[in-house]
Short mmCIF file of C-alpha atoms in Angstrom, two decimals:
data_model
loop_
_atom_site.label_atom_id
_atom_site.label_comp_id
_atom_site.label_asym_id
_atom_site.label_seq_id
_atom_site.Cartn_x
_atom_site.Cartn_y
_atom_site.Cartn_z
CA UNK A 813 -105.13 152.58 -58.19
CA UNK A 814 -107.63 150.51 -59.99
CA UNK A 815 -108.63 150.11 -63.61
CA UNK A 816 -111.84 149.52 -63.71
CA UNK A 817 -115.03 149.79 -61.59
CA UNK A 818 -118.24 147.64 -60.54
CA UNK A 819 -118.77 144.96 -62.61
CA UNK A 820 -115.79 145.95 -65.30
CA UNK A 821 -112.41 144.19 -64.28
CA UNK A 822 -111.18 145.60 -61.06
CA UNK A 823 -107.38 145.36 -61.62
CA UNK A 824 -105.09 146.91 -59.46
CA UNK A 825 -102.33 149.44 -60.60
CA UNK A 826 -98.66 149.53 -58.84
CA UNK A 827 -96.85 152.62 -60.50
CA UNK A 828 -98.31 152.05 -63.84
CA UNK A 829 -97.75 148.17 -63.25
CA UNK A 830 -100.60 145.75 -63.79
CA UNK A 831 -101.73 142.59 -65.13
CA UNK A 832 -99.20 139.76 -64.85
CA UNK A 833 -96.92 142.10 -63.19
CA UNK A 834 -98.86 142.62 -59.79
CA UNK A 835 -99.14 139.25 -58.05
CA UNK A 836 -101.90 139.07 -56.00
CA UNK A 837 -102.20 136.46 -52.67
CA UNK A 838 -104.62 135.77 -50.39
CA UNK A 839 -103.71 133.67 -47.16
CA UNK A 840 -100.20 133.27 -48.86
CA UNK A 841 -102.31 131.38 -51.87
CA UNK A 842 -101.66 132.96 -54.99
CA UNK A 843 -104.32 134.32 -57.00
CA UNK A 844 -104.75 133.56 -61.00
CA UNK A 845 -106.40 134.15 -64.19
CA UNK A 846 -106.59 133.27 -67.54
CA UNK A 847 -108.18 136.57 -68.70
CA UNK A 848 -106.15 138.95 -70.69
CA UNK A 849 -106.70 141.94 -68.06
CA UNK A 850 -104.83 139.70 -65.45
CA UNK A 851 -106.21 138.40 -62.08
CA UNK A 852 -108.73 140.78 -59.38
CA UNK A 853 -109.47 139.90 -55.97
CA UNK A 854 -113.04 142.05 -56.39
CA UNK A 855 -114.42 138.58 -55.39
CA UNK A 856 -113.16 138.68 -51.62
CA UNK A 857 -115.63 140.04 -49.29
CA UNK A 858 -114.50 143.48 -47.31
CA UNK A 859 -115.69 142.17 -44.05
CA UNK A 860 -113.62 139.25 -44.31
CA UNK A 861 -110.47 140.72 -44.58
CA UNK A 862 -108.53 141.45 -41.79
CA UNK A 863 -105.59 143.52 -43.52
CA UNK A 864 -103.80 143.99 -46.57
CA UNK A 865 -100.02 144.08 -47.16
CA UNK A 866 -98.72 146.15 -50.05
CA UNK A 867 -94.86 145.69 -51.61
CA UNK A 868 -95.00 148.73 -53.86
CA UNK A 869 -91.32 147.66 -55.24
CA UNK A 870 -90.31 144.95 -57.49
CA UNK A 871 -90.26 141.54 -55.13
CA UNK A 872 -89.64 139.36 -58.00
CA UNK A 873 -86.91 137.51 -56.15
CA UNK A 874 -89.04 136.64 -53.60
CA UNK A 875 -92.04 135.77 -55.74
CA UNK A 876 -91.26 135.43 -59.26
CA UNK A 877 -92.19 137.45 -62.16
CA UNK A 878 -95.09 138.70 -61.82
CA UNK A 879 -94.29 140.47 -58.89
CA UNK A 880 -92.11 143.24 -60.70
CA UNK A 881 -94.63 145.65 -60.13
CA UNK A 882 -94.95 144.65 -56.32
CA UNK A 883 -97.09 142.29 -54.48
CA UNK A 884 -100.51 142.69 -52.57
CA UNK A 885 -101.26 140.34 -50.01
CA UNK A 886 -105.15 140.14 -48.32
CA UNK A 887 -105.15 138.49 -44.98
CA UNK A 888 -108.26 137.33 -43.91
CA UNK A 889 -110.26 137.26 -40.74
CA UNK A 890 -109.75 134.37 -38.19
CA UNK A 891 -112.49 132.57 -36.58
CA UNK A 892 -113.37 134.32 -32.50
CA UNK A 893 -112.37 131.82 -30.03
CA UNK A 894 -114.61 133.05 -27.70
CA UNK A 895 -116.65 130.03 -26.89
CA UNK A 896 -119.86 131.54 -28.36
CA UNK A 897 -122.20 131.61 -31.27
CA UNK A 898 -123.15 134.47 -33.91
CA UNK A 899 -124.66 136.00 -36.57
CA UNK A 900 -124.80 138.65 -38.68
CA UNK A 901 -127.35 139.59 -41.64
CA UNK A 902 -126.64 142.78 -44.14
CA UNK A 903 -128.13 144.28 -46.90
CA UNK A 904 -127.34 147.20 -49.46
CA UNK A 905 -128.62 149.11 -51.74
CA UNK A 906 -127.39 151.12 -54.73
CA UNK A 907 -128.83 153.92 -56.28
CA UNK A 908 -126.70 154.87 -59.69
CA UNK A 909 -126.89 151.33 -60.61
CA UNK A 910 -129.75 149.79 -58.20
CA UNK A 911 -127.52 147.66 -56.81
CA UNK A 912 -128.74 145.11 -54.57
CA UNK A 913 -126.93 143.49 -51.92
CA UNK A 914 -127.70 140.66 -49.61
CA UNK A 915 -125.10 138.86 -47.28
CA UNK A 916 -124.74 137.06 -43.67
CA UNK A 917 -121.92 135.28 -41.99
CA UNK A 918 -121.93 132.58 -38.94
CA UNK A 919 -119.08 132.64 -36.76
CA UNK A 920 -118.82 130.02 -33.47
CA UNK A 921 -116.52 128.43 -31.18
CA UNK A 922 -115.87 125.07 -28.89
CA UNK A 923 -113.05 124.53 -26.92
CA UNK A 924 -109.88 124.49 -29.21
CA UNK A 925 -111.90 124.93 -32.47
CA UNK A 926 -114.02 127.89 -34.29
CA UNK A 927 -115.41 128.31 -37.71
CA UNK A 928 -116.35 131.73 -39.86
CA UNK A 929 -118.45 131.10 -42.64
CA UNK A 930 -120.05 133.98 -44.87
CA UNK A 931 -121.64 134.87 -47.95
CA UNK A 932 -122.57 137.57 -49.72
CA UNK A 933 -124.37 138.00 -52.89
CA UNK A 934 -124.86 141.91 -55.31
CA UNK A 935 -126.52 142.44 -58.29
CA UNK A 936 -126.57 145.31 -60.54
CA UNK A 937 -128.18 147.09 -63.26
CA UNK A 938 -126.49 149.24 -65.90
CA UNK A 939 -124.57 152.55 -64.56
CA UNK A 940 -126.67 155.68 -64.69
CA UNK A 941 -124.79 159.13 -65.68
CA UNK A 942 -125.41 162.30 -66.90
CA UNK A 943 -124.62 161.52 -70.63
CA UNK A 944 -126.44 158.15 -70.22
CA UNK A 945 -126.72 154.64 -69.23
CA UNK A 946 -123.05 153.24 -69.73
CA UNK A 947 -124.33 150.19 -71.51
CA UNK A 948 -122.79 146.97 -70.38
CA UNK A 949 -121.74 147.73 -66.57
CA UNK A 950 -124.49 145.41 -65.23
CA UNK A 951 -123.11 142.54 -63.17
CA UNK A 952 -124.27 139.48 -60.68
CA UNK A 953 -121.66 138.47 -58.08
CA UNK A 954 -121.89 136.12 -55.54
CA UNK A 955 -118.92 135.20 -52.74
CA UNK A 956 -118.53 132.21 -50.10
CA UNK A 957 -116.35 132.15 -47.83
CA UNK A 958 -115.54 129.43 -45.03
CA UNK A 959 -112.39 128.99 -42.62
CA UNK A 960 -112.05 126.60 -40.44
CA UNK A 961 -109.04 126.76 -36.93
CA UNK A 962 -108.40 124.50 -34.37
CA UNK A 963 -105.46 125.86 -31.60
CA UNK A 964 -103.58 123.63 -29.61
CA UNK A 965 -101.18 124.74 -26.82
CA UNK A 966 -98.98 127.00 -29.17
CA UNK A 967 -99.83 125.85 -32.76
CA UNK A 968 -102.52 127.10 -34.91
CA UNK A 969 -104.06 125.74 -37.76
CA UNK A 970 -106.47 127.55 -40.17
CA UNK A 971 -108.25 126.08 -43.48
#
């Protein structure tokens, strides 16, 4: 679970375990923060994420201390080697908050090297509700993402 929502810290929950007691990694980097309500990962883009490991036990021996409350691991996309060029271009839109979304991501490929390269870019107004406007929920977030592979025979590297 999550504690939090839109532009409030998105923090996940491991049996009642968060904050420094989660550890967070994407790519096998960890993932940090100085605020008090520990670290998020609400900056990675969904479409850039190719799966995501959960250790819902304590792995602390494996990754140190803040991992007693289990680990969650995002694995992101690899560039196509398909020896061609794209593009995509998306766009969203919110109504409870009038949330506005704008994104695109380049992906091509030559020979024994490919690049992805993405970004994607919300912003949003206070949350609307029955009872009100919940005062404070507006936020601006922005996300860039760029990886880089080049394969030869059987090794693979990715940036």
């Amino acid at each position: 679970s999550n504690i939090g929502a839109g532009g409030f810290s998105l923090v996940p929950n491991i049996r009642g375990l968060a904050r420094g007691r989660v550890l967070i990694m994407i790519d096998n980097a960890r993932v940090t923060s100085d605020r008090r309500t520990g670290p998020n990962a609400s900056f990675v883009d969904p479409k850039n994420i190719e799966r995501i490991e959960v250790l819902r036990s304590p792995s602390s021996v494996f990754y140190g201390s803040d991992a007693i409350g289990g680990v969650i691991h995002i694995l992101t996309k690899k560039p196509s080697m398909q020896e061609r060029f794209r593009g995509k271009i998306n766009a969203k839109y919110g109504s409870i908050n009038q949330e506005k979304g704008l994104g695109f991501s380049l992906e091509g490929s030559k020979k024994n090297s490919g690049f992805l390269l993405s970004f994607q870019g919300n912003d949003a107004g206070n949350y609307s509700s029955p009872s009100g406007e919940v005062l404070q929920s507006q936020f601006t977030q922005g996300s860039l993402f760029a990886k880089v592979s080049y394969i030869k025979e059987k090794r693979e590297i990715h940036l």
